[in-house]
Short mmCIF file of C-alpha atoms in Angstrom, two decimals:
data_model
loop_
_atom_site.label_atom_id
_atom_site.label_comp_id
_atom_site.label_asym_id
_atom_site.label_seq_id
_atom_site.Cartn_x
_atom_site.Cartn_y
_atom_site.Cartn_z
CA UNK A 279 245.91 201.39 -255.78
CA UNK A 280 242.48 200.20 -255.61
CA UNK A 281 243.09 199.28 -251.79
CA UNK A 282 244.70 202.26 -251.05
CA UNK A 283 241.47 204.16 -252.89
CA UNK A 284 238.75 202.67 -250.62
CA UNK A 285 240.73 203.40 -247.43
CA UNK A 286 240.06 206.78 -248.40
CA UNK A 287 236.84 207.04 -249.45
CA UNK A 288 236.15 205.20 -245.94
CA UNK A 289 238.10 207.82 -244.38
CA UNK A 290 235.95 210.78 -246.24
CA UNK A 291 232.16 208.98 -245.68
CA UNK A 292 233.38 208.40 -241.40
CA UNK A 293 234.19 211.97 -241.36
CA UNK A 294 230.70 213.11 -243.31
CA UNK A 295 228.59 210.92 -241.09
CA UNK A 296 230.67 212.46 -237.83
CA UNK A 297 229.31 215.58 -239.09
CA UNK A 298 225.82 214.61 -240.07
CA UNK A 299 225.31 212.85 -236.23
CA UNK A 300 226.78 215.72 -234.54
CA UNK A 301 224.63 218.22 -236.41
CA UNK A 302 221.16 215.78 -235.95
CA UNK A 303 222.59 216.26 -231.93
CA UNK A 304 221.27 219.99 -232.68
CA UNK A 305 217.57 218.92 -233.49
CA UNK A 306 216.93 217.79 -229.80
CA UNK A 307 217.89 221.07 -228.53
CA UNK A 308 215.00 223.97 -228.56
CA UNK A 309 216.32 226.78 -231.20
CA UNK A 310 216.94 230.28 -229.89
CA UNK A 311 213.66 232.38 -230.69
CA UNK A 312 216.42 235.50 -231.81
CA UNK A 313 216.72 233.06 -234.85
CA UNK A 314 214.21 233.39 -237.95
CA UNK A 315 211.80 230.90 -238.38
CA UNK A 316 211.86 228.63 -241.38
CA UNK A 317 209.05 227.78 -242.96
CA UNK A 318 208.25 224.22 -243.52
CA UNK A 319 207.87 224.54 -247.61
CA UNK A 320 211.83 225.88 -247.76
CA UNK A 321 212.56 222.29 -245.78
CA UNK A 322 210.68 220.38 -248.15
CA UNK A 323 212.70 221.89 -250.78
CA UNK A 324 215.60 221.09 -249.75
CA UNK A 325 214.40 217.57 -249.23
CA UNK A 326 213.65 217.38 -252.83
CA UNK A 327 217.79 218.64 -253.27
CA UNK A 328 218.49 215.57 -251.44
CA UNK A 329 216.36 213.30 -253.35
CA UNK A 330 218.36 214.48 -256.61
CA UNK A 331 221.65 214.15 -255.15
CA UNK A 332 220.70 210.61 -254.12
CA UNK A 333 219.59 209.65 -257.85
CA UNK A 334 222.67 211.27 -258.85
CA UNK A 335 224.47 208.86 -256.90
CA UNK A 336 222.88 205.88 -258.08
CA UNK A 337 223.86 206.64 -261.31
CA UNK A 338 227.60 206.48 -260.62
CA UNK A 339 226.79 202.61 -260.50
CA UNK A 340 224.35 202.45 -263.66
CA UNK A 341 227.72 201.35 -266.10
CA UNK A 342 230.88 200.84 -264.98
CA UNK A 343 232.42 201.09 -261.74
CA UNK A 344 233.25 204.09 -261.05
CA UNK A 345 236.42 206.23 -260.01
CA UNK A 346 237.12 207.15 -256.73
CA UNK A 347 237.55 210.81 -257.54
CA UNK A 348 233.79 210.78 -258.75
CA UNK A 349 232.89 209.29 -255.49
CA UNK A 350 234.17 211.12 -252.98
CA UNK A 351 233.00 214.26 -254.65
CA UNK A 352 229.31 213.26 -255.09
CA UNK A 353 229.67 212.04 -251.51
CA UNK A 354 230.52 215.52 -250.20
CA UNK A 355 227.88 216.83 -251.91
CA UNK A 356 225.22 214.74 -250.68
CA UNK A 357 225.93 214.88 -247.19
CA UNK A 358 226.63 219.06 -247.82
CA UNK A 359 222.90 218.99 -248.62
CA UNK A 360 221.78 216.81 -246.35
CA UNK A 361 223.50 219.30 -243.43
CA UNK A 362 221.78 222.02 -245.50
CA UNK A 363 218.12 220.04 -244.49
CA UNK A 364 218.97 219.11 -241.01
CA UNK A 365 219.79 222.83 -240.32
CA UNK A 366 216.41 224.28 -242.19
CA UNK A 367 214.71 221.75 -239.73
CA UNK A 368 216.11 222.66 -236.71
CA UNK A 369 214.91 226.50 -237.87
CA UNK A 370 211.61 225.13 -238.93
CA UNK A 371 211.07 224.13 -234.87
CA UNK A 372 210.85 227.88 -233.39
CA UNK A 373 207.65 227.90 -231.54
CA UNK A 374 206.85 224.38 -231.91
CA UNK A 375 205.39 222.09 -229.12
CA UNK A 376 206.57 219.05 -228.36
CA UNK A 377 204.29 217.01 -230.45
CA UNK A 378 205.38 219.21 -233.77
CA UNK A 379 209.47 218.56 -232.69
CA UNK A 380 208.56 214.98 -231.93
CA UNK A 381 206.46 214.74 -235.80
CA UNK A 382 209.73 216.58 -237.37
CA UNK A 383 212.57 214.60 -235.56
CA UNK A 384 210.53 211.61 -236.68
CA UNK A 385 210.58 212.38 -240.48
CA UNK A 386 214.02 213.94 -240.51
CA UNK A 387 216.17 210.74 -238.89
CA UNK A 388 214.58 208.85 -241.40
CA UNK A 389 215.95 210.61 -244.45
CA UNK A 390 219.27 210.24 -242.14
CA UNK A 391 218.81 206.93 -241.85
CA UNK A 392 218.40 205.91 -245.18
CA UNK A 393 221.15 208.64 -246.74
CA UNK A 394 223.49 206.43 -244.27
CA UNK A 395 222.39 203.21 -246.21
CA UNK A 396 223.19 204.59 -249.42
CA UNK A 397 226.29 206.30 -248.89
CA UNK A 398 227.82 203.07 -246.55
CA UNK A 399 226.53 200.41 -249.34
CA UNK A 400 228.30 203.12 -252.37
CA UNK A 401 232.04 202.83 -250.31
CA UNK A 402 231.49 199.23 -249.91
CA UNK A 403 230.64 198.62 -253.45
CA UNK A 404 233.28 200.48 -254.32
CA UNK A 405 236.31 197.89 -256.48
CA UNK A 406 234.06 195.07 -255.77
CA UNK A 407 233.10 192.30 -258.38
CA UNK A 408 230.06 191.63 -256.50
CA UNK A 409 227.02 192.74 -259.29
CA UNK A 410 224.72 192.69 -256.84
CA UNK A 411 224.93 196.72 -255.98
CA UNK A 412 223.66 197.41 -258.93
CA UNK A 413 220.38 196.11 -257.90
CA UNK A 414 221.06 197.24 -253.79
CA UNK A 415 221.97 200.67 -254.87
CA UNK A 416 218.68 201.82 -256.38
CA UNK A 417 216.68 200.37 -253.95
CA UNK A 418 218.52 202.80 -251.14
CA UNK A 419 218.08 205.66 -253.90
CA UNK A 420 214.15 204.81 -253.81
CA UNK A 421 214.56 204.70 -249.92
CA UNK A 422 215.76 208.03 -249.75
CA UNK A 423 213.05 209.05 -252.28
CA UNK A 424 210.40 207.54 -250.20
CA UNK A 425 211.46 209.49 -246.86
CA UNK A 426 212.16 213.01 -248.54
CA UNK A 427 208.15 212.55 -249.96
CA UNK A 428 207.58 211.73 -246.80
CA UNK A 429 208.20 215.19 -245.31
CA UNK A 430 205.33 216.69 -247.63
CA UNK A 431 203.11 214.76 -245.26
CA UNK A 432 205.12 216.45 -241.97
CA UNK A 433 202.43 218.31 -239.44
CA UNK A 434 203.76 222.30 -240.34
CA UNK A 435 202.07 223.64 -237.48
CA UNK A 436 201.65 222.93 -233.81
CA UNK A 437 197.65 222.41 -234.21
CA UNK A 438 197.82 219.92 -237.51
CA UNK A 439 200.21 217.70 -235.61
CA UNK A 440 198.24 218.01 -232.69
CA UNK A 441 195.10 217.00 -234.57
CA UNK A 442 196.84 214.01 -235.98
CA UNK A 443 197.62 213.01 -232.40
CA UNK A 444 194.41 213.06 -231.28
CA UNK A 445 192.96 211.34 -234.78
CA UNK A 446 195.24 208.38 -233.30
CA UNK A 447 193.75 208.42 -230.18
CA UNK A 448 190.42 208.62 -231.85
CA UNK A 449 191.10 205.43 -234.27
CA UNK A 450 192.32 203.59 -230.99
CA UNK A 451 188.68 204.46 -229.21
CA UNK A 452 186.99 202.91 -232.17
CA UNK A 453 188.77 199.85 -232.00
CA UNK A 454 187.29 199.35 -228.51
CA UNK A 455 184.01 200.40 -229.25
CA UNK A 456 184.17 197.68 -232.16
CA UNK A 457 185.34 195.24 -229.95
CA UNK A 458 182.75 196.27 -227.13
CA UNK A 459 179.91 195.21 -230.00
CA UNK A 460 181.37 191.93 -230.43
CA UNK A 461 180.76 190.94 -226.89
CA UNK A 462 177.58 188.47 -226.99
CA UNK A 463 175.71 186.94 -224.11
CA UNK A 464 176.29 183.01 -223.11
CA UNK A 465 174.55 181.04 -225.65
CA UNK A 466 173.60 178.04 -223.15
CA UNK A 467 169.98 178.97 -220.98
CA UNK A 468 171.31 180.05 -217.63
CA UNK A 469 167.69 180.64 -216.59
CA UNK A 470 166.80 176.81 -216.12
CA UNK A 471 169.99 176.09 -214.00
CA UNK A 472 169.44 175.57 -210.75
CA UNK A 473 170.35 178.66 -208.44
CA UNK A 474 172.29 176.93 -205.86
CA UNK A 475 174.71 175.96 -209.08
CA UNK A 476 175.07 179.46 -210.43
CA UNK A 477 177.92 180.32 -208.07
CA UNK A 478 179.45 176.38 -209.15
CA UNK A 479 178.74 177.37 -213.16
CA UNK A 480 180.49 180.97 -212.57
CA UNK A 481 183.70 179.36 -211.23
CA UNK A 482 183.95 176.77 -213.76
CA UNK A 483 183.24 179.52 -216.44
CA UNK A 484 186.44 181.47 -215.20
CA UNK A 485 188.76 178.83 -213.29
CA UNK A 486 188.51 175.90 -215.66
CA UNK A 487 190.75 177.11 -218.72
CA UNK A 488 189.59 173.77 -220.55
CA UNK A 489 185.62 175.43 -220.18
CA UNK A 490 186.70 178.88 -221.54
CA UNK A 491 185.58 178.87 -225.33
CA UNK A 492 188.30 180.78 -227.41
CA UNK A 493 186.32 183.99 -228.21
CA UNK A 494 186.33 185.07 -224.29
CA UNK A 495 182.70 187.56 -225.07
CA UNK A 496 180.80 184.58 -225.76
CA UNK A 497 179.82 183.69 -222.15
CA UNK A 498 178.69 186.94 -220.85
CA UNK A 499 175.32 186.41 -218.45
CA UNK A 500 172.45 188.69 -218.83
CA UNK A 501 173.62 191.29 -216.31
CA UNK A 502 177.00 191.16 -217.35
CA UNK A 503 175.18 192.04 -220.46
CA UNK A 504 173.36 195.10 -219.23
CA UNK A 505 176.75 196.65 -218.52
CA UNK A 506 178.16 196.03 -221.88
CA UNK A 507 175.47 197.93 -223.29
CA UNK A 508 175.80 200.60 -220.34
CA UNK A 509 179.92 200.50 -221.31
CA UNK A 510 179.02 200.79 -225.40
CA UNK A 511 176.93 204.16 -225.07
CA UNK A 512 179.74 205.37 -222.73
CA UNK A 513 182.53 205.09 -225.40
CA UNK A 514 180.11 205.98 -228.47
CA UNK A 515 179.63 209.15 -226.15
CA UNK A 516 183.74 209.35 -226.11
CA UNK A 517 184.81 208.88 -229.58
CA UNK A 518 181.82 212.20 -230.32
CA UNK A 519 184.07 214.28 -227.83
CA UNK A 520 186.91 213.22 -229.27
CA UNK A 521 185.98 214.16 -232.64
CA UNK A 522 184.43 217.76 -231.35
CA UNK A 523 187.48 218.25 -229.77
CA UNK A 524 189.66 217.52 -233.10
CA UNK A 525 187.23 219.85 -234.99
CA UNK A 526 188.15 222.63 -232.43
CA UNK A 527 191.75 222.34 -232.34
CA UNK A 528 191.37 221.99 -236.23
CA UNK A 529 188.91 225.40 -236.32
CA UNK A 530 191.93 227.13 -235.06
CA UNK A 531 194.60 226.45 -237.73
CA UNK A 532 193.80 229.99 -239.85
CA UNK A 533 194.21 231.97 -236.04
CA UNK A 534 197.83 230.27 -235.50
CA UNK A 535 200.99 232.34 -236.01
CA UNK A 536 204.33 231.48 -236.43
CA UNK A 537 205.24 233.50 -233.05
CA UNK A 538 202.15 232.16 -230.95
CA UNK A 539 202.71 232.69 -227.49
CA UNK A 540 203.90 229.43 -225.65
CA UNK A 541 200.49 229.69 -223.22
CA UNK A 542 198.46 228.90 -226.32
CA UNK A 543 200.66 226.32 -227.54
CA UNK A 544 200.92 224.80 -223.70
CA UNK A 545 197.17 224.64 -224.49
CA UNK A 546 197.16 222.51 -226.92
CA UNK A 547 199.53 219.83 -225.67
CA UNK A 548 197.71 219.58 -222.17
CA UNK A 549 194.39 218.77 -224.30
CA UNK A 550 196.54 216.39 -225.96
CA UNK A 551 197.48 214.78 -222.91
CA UNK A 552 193.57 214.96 -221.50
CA UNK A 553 193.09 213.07 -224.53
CA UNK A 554 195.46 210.33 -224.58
CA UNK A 555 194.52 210.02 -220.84
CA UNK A 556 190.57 209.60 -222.23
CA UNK A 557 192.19 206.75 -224.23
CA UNK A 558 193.69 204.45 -221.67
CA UNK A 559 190.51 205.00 -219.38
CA UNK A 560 188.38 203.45 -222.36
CA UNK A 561 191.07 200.59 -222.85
CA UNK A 562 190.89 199.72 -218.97
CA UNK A 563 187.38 199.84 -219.82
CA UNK A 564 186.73 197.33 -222.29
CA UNK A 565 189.17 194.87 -220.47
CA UNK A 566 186.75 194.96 -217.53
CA UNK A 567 184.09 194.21 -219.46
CA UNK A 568 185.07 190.52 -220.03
CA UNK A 569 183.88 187.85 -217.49
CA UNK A 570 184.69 188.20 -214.55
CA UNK A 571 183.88 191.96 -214.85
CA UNK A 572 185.41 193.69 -212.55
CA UNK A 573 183.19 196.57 -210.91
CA UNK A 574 185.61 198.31 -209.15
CA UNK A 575 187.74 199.03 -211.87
CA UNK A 576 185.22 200.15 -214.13
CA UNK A 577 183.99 202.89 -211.53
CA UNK A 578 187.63 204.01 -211.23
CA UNK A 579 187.81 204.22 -214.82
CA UNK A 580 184.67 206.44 -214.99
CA UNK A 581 185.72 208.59 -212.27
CA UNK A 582 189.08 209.19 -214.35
CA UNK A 583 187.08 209.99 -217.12
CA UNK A 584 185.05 212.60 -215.80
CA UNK A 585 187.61 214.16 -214.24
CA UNK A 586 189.75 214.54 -217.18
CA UNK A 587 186.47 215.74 -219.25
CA UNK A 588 186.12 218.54 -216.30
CA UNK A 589 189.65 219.29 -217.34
CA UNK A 590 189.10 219.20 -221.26
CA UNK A 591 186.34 221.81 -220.40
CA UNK A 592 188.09 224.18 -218.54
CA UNK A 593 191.28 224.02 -221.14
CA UNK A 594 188.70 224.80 -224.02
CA UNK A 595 187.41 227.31 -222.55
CA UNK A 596 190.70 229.06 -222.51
CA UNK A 597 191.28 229.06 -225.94
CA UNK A 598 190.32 231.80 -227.63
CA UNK A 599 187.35 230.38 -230.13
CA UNK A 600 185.21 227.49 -228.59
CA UNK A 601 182.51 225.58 -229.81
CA UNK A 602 179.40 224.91 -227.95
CA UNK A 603 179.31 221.39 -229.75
CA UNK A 604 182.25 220.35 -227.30
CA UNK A 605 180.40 221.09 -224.46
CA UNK A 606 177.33 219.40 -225.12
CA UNK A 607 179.33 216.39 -225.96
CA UNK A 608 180.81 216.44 -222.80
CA UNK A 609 177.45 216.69 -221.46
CA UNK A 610 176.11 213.36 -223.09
CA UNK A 611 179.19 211.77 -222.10
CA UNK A 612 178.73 212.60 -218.56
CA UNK A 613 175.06 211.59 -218.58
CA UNK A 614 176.23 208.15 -220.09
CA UNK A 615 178.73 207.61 -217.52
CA UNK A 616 176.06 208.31 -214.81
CA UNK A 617 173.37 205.69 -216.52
CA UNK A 618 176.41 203.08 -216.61
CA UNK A 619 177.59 203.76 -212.95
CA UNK A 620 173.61 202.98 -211.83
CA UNK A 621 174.10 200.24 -213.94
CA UNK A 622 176.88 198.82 -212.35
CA UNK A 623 175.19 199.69 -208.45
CA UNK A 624 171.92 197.19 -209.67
CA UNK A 625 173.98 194.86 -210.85
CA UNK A 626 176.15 194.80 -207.59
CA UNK A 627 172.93 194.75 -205.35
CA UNK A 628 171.73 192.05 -207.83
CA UNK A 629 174.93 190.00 -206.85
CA UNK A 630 174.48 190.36 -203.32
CA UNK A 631 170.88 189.23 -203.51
CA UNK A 632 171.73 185.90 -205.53
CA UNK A 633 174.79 185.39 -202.95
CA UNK A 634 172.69 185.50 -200.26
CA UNK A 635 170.06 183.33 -201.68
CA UNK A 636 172.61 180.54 -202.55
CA UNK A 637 173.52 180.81 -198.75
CA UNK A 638 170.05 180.15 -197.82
CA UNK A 639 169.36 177.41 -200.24
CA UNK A 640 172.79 175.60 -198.76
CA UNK A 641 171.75 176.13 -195.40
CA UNK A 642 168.33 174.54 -196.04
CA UNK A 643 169.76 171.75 -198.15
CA UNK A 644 171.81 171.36 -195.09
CA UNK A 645 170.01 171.14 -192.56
CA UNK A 646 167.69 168.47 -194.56
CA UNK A 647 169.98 166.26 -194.61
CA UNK A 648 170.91 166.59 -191.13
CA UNK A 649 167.00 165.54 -190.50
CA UNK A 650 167.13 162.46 -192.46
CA UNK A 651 170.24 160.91 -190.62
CA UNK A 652 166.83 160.47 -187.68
CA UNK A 653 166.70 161.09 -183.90
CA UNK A 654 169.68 159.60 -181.31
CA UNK A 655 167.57 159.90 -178.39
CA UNK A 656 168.67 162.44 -175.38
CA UNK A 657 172.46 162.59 -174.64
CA UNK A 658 173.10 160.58 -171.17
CA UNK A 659 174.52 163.10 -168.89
CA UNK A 660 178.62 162.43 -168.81
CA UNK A 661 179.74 161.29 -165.15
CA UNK A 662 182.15 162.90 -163.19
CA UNK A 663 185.52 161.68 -162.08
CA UNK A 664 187.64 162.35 -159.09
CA UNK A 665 190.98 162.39 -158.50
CA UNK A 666 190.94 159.08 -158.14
CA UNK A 667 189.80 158.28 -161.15
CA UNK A 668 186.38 156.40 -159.54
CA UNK A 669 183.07 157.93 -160.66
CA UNK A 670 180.28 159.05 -158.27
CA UNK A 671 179.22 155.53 -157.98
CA UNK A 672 182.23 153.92 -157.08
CA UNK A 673 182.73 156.24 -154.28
CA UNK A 674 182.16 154.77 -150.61
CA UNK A 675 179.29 155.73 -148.76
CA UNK A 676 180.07 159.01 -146.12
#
């Protein structure tokens, strides 16, 4: 009997979880905008439902085992409930953006995810001697606790989840920055080496891995230095934008309506995008910025940069509140990038100079030695040979 019980109750929990994947399938598509939009407290709501049925569950398992009838039904009405949230979520996503859907999918497949847990470990427990569920089976009820709570945290709007976006990108500029400040010039006195063996001493620093010291912004020479610095007051001048531009986004969450028009919310993700694309610019970077720096790169990284500030401009001025703090950030940030790309010209020139310098001190050293070696005398002019083989001597008089 017991056999015959738990083929059922695995029959019942396949067909539920059929029914739960194949209504999560209806998440990725974009509702109809004939529908009513739910709001995102009714959702959370119904998550709490599903973190009762879930403790309800659990307590099937508290004593003793339990019957099968008692399973199946609480297992019905679990999943009934969960297909009750998945279905205010998918309402909950008229007018969102992509970053909202992405935010909600996110926090939704994880109450799926850990309902499946629970409801896969109950069947298996199910006749078995093992005690052991009784300690696994309130650990998935917490689970499920944990991500229903979880959904009280869920962006409700297409600007908060946008803002949290770019509060990422924001956390991930810092970490640069911080790492920019590490950087520390080459304790050893590069002045009172020789300058013919500064070209010898910059290829050992970088070819020879046993030379490298293990913190890689210890050996940075003066001018290598200056651009650091130049680099640092660039990004400081980034992670201000960043933060204007979060306070503007932010200054419009009283203005948004649940049937915004999809230019405004187009808005918001392309700034989104400008912004993200601000953050891999800054990590490029601070990855030129150890030895050998790379000067190329870091120009093409500042000519990104201002490019995609031009275009964080133009969006803002779109919307339909601005702030003139943006702008003047974007300013400053501008005027940094110009001090660092003069920067980067001296140093080049600077470069050149000690290039051609070492070239002249080589040539010199050169051709010293070639005066020491002392004077052969003039070259004795080399005789010709006829056909013969019989040089102009050995030729018969005419």
């Amino acid at each position: 009997m017991g056999k015959a019980e738990r083929e059922r109750l695995n029959k019942s929990l396949s067909g539920h979880l059929n029914t739960i994947h194949e209504t999560l399938q209806l998440l990725d598509q974009k509702p109809a905008p004939s529908l009513d939009k739910v709001s995102w407290d009714a959702v959370v709501k119904m998550g709490d439902q599903v973190s009762k049925q879930a403790t309800i569950v659990g307590m099937l398992w508290t004593g003793e085992t339990p019957e099968a009838k008692a399973v199946e039904e609480n297992m019905a009405t679990y999943f009934n409930t969960l297909q009750g949230l998945l279905l205010l979520s998918h309402g909950s996503m008229i007018g969102s953006g992509p970053t909202l859907s992405s935010a909600i999918l996110a926090s939704i497949k994880q109450v799926v995810d850990c309902s499946f847990k629970l409801m896969m470990e109950t069947v298996s427990s199910f006749g078995s001697r093992n005690k052991d569920f009784k300690l696994v089976v309130p650990q998935l009820v917490g689970a499920v606790w944990e991500a229903c709570t979880a959904l009280k945290k869920t962006p409700a709007s297409n600007i908060t989840a946008i803002g949290r976006a770019m509060t990422q990108v924001a956390v991930s500029v810092k970490d640069v920055l911080r790492e920019m400040k590490e950087l520390k010039p080459d304790s050893s006195n590069q002045t009172e080496e020789p300058s013919d063996n500064a070209a010898f001493h910059a290829e050992t620093r970088v070819g020879d891995d046993d030379s490298l010291s293990d913190d890689l912004g210890n050996d940075l020479s003066p001018e290598e230095m200056k651009v650091a610095q130049s680099a640092i007051g660039v990004v400081s001048e980034t992670v201000v934008v960043i933060k204007e531009l979060i306070r503007t986004i932010t200054g419009l969450l009283k203005q948004e309506k649940p049937e915004d028009s999809s230019d405004f919310v187009d808005t918001l993700e392309k700034l989104l995008k400008l912004c993200q694309e601000i953050g891999v610019q800054v990590d490029e970077l601070g990855a030129c910025l150890y030895p050998p720096q790379e000067f190329p790169a870091m120009k093409a990284a500042l000519e990104k940069i201002s490019s995609t500030i031009d275009n964080v401009q133009a969006e803002v001025e779109s919307l339909t509140s601005s702030s003139e703090a943006i702008f003047q950030a974007c300013n400053d940030l501008k005027s940094s990038m110009k001090q660092m790309e003069a920067t980067l010209d001296c140093c080049s020139t600077s470069d050149i100079e000690s290039i051609m310098q070492n070239v002249a001190l080589s040539w010199r050293k050169k051709s010293k030695n070639q005066s020491e070696v002392g004077h052969l005398g003039p070259l004795e002019p080399i005789p010709e040979y006829t056909a013969d083989g019989r040089g102009e001597e050995d030729q018969p008089p005419s």
